[in-house]
PDB file of C-alpha atoms in Angstrom:
ATOM      1  CA  UNK A 592     -28.402 248.480 -65.609  1.00 46.00           C
ATOM      2  CA  UNK A 593     -32.101 249.233 -64.888  1.00 48.00           C
ATOM      3  CA  UNK A 594     -32.763 245.363 -64.100  1.00 46.00           C
ATOM      4  CA  UNK A 595     -29.575 244.776 -61.742  1.00 45.00           C
ATOM      5  CA  UNK A 596     -30.941 248.162 -60.006  1.00 45.00           C
ATOM      6  CA  UNK A 597     -34.210 246.815 -59.822  1.00 40.00           C
ATOM      7  CA  UNK A 598     -32.680 243.494 -58.699  1.00 39.00           C
ATOM      8  CA  UNK A 599     -31.020 245.084 -55.623  1.00 38.00           C
ATOM      9  CA  UNK A 600     -33.987 247.162 -54.631  1.00 38.00           C
ATOM     10  CA  UNK A 601     -35.870 244.224 -54.329  1.00 35.00           C
ATOM     11  CA  UNK A 602     -33.697 242.064 -52.495  1.00 39.00           C
ATOM     12  CA  UNK A 603     -33.172 245.421 -50.269  1.00 36.00           C
ATOM     13  CA  UNK A 604     -36.996 245.188 -49.448  1.00 38.00           C
ATOM     14  CA  UNK A 605     -37.253 242.295 -48.953  1.00 36.00           C
ATOM     15  CA  UNK A 606     -33.871 242.023 -46.452  1.00 35.00           C
ATOM     16  CA  UNK A 607     -36.244 245.114 -44.747  1.00 38.00           C
ATOM     17  CA  UNK A 608     -39.564 243.666 -45.350  1.00 35.00           C
ATOM     18  CA  UNK A 609     -38.424 240.377 -42.962  1.00 34.00           C
ATOM     19  CA  UNK A 610     -36.238 242.110 -40.670  1.00 37.00           C
ATOM     20  CA  UNK A 611     -39.549 244.757 -39.659  1.00 34.00           C
ATOM     21  CA  UNK A 612     -41.812 241.530 -39.323  1.00 38.00           C
ATOM     22  CA  UNK A 613     -39.036 239.887 -37.095  1.00 37.00           C
ATOM     23  CA  UNK A 614     -39.033 243.113 -34.892  1.00 37.00           C
ATOM     24  CA  UNK A 615     -42.648 243.504 -35.004  1.00 39.00           C
ATOM     25  CA  UNK A 616     -42.980 239.130 -33.137  1.00 40.00           C
ATOM     26  CA  UNK A 617     -40.202 240.015 -31.070  1.00 38.00           C
ATOM     27  CA  UNK A 618     -41.060 238.413 -27.456  1.00 44.00           C
ATOM     28  CA  UNK A 619     -44.323 236.482 -28.699  1.00 53.00           C
ATOM     29  CA  UNK A 620     -43.985 232.100 -29.118  1.00 65.00           C
ATOM     30  CA  UNK A 621     -45.745 231.442 -31.545  1.00 77.00           C
ATOM     31  CA  UNK A 622     -47.680 227.889 -31.573  1.00 89.00           C
ATOM     32  CA  UNK A 623     -48.844 225.946 -34.610  1.00 88.00           C
ATOM     33  CA  UNK A 624     -50.459 223.089 -31.964  1.00 93.00           C
ATOM     34  CA  UNK A 625     -53.121 223.586 -29.231  1.00 94.00           C
ATOM     35  CA  UNK A 626     -51.188 221.045 -26.911  1.00 94.00           C
ATOM     36  CA  UNK A 627     -48.262 222.711 -27.240  1.00 94.00           C
ATOM     37  CA  UNK A 628     -49.862 225.992 -25.916  1.00 95.00           C
ATOM     38  CA  UNK A 629     -51.877 224.387 -23.538  1.00 95.00           C
ATOM     39  CA  UNK A 630     -48.332 222.562 -22.734  1.00 95.00           C
ATOM     40  CA  UNK A 631     -47.008 225.511 -22.677  1.00 96.00           C
ATOM     41  CA  UNK A 632     -49.705 227.556 -19.975  1.00 96.00           C
ATOM     42  CA  UNK A 633     -49.884 224.164 -17.896  1.00 96.00           C
ATOM     43  CA  UNK A 634     -46.052 224.353 -17.457  1.00 96.00           C
ATOM     44  CA  UNK A 635     -46.259 227.948 -16.055  1.00 97.00           C
ATOM     45  CA  UNK A 636     -49.047 227.177 -14.001  1.00 96.00           C
ATOM     46  CA  UNK A 637     -47.503 224.198 -11.846  1.00 96.00           C
ATOM     47  CA  UNK A 638     -44.237 226.158 -12.104  1.00 97.00           C
ATOM     48  CA  UNK A 639     -46.203 229.643 -10.142  1.00 96.00           C
ATOM     49  CA  UNK A 640     -48.209 226.084  -7.583  1.00 95.00           C
ATOM     50  CA  UNK A 641     -43.851 224.906  -6.536  1.00 96.00           C
ATOM     51  CA  UNK A 642     -43.673 229.035  -5.460  1.00 94.00           C
ATOM     52  CA  UNK A 643     -46.870 229.013  -3.789  1.00 92.00           C
ATOM     53  CA  UNK A 644     -46.029 225.493  -2.222  1.00 92.00           C
ATOM     54  CA  UNK A 645     -42.503 227.128  -1.425  1.00 91.00           C
ATOM     55  CA  UNK A 646     -44.048 229.955   0.111  1.00 89.00           C
ATOM     56  CA  UNK A 647     -46.531 228.112   2.481  1.00 87.00           C
ATOM     57  CA  UNK A 648     -43.441 226.420   4.098  1.00 85.00           C
ATOM     58  CA  UNK A 649     -42.025 229.551   4.749  1.00 83.00           C
ATOM     59  CA  UNK A 650     -44.682 231.176   5.773  1.00 82.00           C
ATOM     60  CA  UNK A 651     -44.033 228.542   8.742  1.00 69.00           C
ATOM     61  CA  UNK A 652     -41.052 229.839   9.938  1.00 66.00           C
ATOM     62  CA  UNK A 653     -41.267 231.762  12.848  1.00 53.00           C
ATOM     63  CA  UNK A 654     -37.791 231.813  13.664  1.00 44.00           C
ATOM     64  CA  UNK A 655     -36.883 234.600  11.591  1.00 36.00           C
ATOM     65  CA  UNK A 656     -38.755 237.661   9.502  1.00 45.00           C
ATOM     66  CA  UNK A 657     -40.589 235.853   6.529  1.00 53.00           C
ATOM     67  CA  UNK A 658     -38.844 237.655   2.636  1.00 77.00           C
ATOM     68  CA  UNK A 659     -41.843 237.076   0.649  1.00 87.00           C
ATOM     69  CA  UNK A 660     -40.824 239.039  -2.189  1.00 87.00           C
ATOM     70  CA  UNK A 661     -38.586 236.840  -3.725  1.00 89.00           C
ATOM     71  CA  UNK A 662     -41.711 234.853  -4.435  1.00 92.00           C
ATOM     72  CA  UNK A 663     -43.874 237.686  -5.424  1.00 93.00           C
ATOM     73  CA  UNK A 664     -40.696 238.106  -8.309  1.00 94.00           C
ATOM     74  CA  UNK A 665     -41.119 234.662  -9.184  1.00 95.00           C
ATOM     75  CA  UNK A 666     -44.391 235.104  -9.722  1.00 96.00           C
ATOM     76  CA  UNK A 667     -44.599 238.555 -11.543  1.00 97.00           C
ATOM     77  CA  UNK A 668     -41.673 236.858 -14.117  1.00 96.00           C
ATOM     78  CA  UNK A 669     -44.111 233.792 -15.064  1.00 97.00           C
ATOM     79  CA  UNK A 670     -47.074 235.935 -15.398  1.00 97.00           C
ATOM     80  CA  UNK A 671     -45.168 238.514 -17.481  1.00 97.00           C
ATOM     81  CA  UNK A 672     -44.048 234.999 -19.955  1.00 96.00           C
ATOM     82  CA  UNK A 673     -47.970 234.026 -20.280  1.00 97.00           C
ATOM     83  CA  UNK A 674     -48.547 238.078 -21.083  1.00 96.00           C
ATOM     84  CA  UNK A 675     -45.769 237.663 -24.075  1.00 95.00           C
ATOM     85  CA  UNK A 676     -48.133 234.536 -25.779  1.00 95.00           C
ATOM     86  CA  UNK A 677     -50.281 235.928 -28.044  1.00 95.00           C
ATOM     87  CA  UNK A 678     -53.938 234.340 -28.894  1.00 94.00           C
ATOM     88  CA  UNK A 679     -54.424 230.890 -30.406  1.00 95.00           C
ATOM     89  CA  UNK A 680     -56.523 231.154 -33.487  1.00 92.00           C
ATOM     90  CA  UNK A 681     -57.821 234.354 -32.363  1.00 92.00           C
ATOM     91  CA  UNK A 682     -59.112 233.448 -29.065  1.00 91.00           C
ATOM     92  CA  UNK A 683     -58.179 234.617 -25.397  1.00 95.00           C
ATOM     93  CA  UNK A 684     -59.249 233.713 -22.914  1.00 96.00           C
ATOM     94  CA  UNK A 685     -57.162 230.396 -21.805  1.00 97.00           C
ATOM     95  CA  UNK A 686     -54.120 233.086 -21.827  1.00 97.00           C
ATOM     96  CA  UNK A 687     -56.366 235.246 -19.891  1.00 97.00           C
ATOM     97  CA  UNK A 688     -57.590 232.920 -17.068  1.00 97.00           C
ATOM     98  CA  UNK A 689     -54.288 231.686 -16.499  1.00 97.00           C
ATOM     99  CA  UNK A 690     -52.858 235.503 -15.962  1.00 97.00           C
ATOM    100  CA  UNK A 691     -55.948 235.467 -13.525  1.00 97.00           C
ATOM    101  CA  UNK A 692     -54.596 233.141 -11.855  1.00 97.00           C
ATOM    102  CA  UNK A 693     -51.825 233.444 -11.243  1.00 97.00           C
ATOM    103  CA  UNK A 694     -52.442 237.467 -10.186  1.00 97.00           C
ATOM    104  CA  UNK A 695     -54.624 235.387  -7.274  1.00 97.00           C
ATOM    105  CA  UNK A 696     -51.262 233.875  -6.685  1.00 96.00           C
ATOM    106  CA  UNK A 697     -49.836 236.928  -6.717  1.00 96.00           C
ATOM    107  CA  UNK A 698     -52.088 238.361  -4.277  1.00 95.00           C
ATOM    108  CA  UNK A 699     -52.224 234.929  -1.841  1.00 94.00           C
ATOM    109  CA  UNK A 700     -48.275 235.561  -1.650  1.00 92.00           C
ATOM    110  CA  UNK A 701     -48.339 239.641  -0.860  1.00 91.00           C
ATOM    111  CA  UNK A 702     -51.620 239.143   1.285  1.00 91.00           C
ATOM    112  CA  UNK A 703     -52.120 236.503   2.937  1.00 91.00           C
ATOM    113  CA  UNK A 704     -48.858 234.665   3.677  1.00 91.00           C
ATOM    114  CA  UNK A 705     -48.026 237.921   4.521  1.00 88.00           C
ATOM    115  CA  UNK A 706     -50.302 238.269   6.948  1.00 90.00           C
ATOM    116  CA  UNK A 707     -49.730 234.083   8.293  1.00 89.00           C
ATOM    117  CA  UNK A 708     -46.157 235.138   8.106  1.00 87.00           C
ATOM    118  CA  UNK A 709     -46.679 238.942  10.319  1.00 88.00           C
ATOM    119  CA  UNK A 710     -48.930 236.588  12.781  1.00 89.00           C
ATOM    120  CA  UNK A 711     -46.551 234.043  13.240  1.00 83.00           C
ATOM    121  CA  UNK A 712     -43.873 236.264  13.866  1.00 84.00           C
ATOM    122  CA  UNK A 713     -45.535 239.232  16.184  1.00 87.00           C
ATOM    123  CA  UNK A 714     -48.762 237.101  18.117  1.00 86.00           C
ATOM    124  CA  UNK A 715     -47.226 235.226  21.628  1.00 86.00           C
ATOM    125  CA  UNK A 716     -49.840 233.564  22.357  1.00 89.00           C
ATOM    126  CA  UNK A 717     -50.195 230.123  20.301  1.00 89.00           C
ATOM    127  CA  UNK A 718     -53.722 229.388  20.523  1.00 93.00           C
ATOM    128  CA  UNK A 719     -54.493 232.727  19.381  1.00 93.00           C
ATOM    129  CA  UNK A 720     -52.277 232.980  16.423  1.00 90.00           C
ATOM    130  CA  UNK A 721     -53.956 229.950  14.975  1.00 91.00           C
ATOM    131  CA  UNK A 722     -56.846 230.502  16.134  1.00 94.00           C
ATOM    132  CA  UNK A 723     -56.315 233.506  13.305  1.00 93.00           C
ATOM    133  CA  UNK A 724     -54.371 232.063  10.684  1.00 92.00           C
ATOM    134  CA  UNK A 725     -56.924 228.793  10.452  1.00 95.00           C
ATOM    135  CA  UNK A 726     -59.253 231.618   9.411  1.00 96.00           C
ATOM    136  CA  UNK A 727     -56.522 233.613   7.156  1.00 95.00           C
ATOM    137  CA  UNK A 728     -56.010 229.666   5.424  1.00 94.00           C
ATOM    138  CA  UNK A 729     -60.370 228.954   4.999  1.00 96.00           C
ATOM    139  CA  UNK A 730     -60.819 232.852   3.721  1.00 95.00           C
ATOM    140  CA  UNK A 731     -57.491 231.586   0.969  1.00 94.00           C
ATOM    141  CA  UNK A 732     -59.001 228.105  -0.035  1.00 95.00           C
ATOM    142  CA  UNK A 733     -62.544 229.525  -0.428  1.00 96.00           C
ATOM    143  CA  UNK A 734     -60.574 231.767  -3.022  1.00 95.00           C
ATOM    144  CA  UNK A 735     -58.703 229.141  -4.522  1.00 94.00           C
ATOM    145  CA  UNK A 736     -62.101 227.044  -5.082  1.00 96.00           C
ATOM    146  CA  UNK A 737     -62.785 229.580  -7.173  1.00 96.00           C
ATOM    147  CA  UNK A 738     -59.838 230.993  -9.224  1.00 95.00           C
ATOM    148  CA  UNK A 739     -58.734 227.509  -9.771  1.00 95.00           C
ATOM    149  CA  UNK A 740     -62.461 225.899 -11.114  1.00 96.00           C
ATOM    150  CA  UNK A 741     -62.778 229.034 -13.407  1.00 96.00           C
ATOM    151  CA  UNK A 742     -58.576 228.002 -15.010  1.00 97.00           C
ATOM    152  CA  UNK A 743     -60.323 225.062 -15.876  1.00 96.00           C
ATOM    153  CA  UNK A 744     -63.391 225.352 -17.478  1.00 96.00           C
ATOM    154  CA  UNK A 745     -61.860 227.897 -19.932  1.00 96.00           C
ATOM    155  CA  UNK A 746     -58.561 225.062 -19.904  1.00 96.00           C
ATOM    156  CA  UNK A 747     -61.145 223.136 -20.557  1.00 95.00           C
ATOM    157  CA  UNK A 748     -63.205 224.720 -23.436  1.00 96.00           C
ATOM    158  CA  UNK A 749     -60.386 225.530 -25.274  1.00 96.00           C
ATOM    159  CA  UNK A 750     -59.267 222.040 -24.916  1.00 95.00           C
ATOM    160  CA  UNK A 751     -63.230 221.006 -26.611  1.00 95.00           C
ATOM    161  CA  UNK A 752     -62.805 223.902 -29.472  1.00 95.00           C
ATOM    162  CA  UNK A 753     -59.022 222.353 -30.213  1.00 94.00           C
ATOM    163  CA  UNK A 754     -60.052 219.378 -29.553  1.00 93.00           C
ATOM    164  CA  UNK A 755     -56.857 217.737 -27.746  1.00 93.00           C
ATOM    165  CA  UNK A 756     -56.988 215.887 -24.912  1.00 89.00           C
ATOM    166  CA  UNK A 757     -55.059 218.153 -22.298  1.00 78.00           C
ATOM    167  CA  UNK A 758     -51.862 216.552 -21.627  1.00 70.00           C
ATOM    168  CA  UNK A 759     -51.187 217.002 -17.762  1.00 61.00           C
ATOM    169  CA  UNK A 760     -52.387 217.487 -14.589  1.00 61.00           C
ATOM    170  CA  UNK A 761     -52.009 221.032 -11.883  1.00 58.00           C
ATOM    171  CA  UNK A 762     -49.515 220.098  -9.375  1.00 53.00           C
ATOM    172  CA  UNK A 763     -51.388 219.665  -6.288  1.00 50.00           C
TER     173      UNK A 763
END
């Protein structure tokens, strides 16, 4: 009778341990291959870039107040998926660089693009509006170059460390 009780307890403990481990890993996506990890990150960054392009297009709409909040929410959702990524073999630099780039995209929409939309809506003199928008775009492009370069540098370091050839380019 003791053997049966011990066996039952061992099974119960194993089920409990597996269940506990599964709960602790909830929301975390694991990757066995560096190339898959890279593709996951790049796909999220490309989705964010498409959202940014949509926000850019919406800011030129003079007819109505632009609701850029939906674009910020899309960026937030994609950023959350990046934040849930575990490290890759103890390293978080690449993931963290992607999160910083996502933060730049969010700031761009909630800052510069919102300001551009406001200028188009409120400034009646088209020359003044165009000059102000051009100033904002130049500043944004400078910031974007820095953000993109930092991300690409981390991606290249990740690829070199893990001996992969990164597939897929960032959207332009």
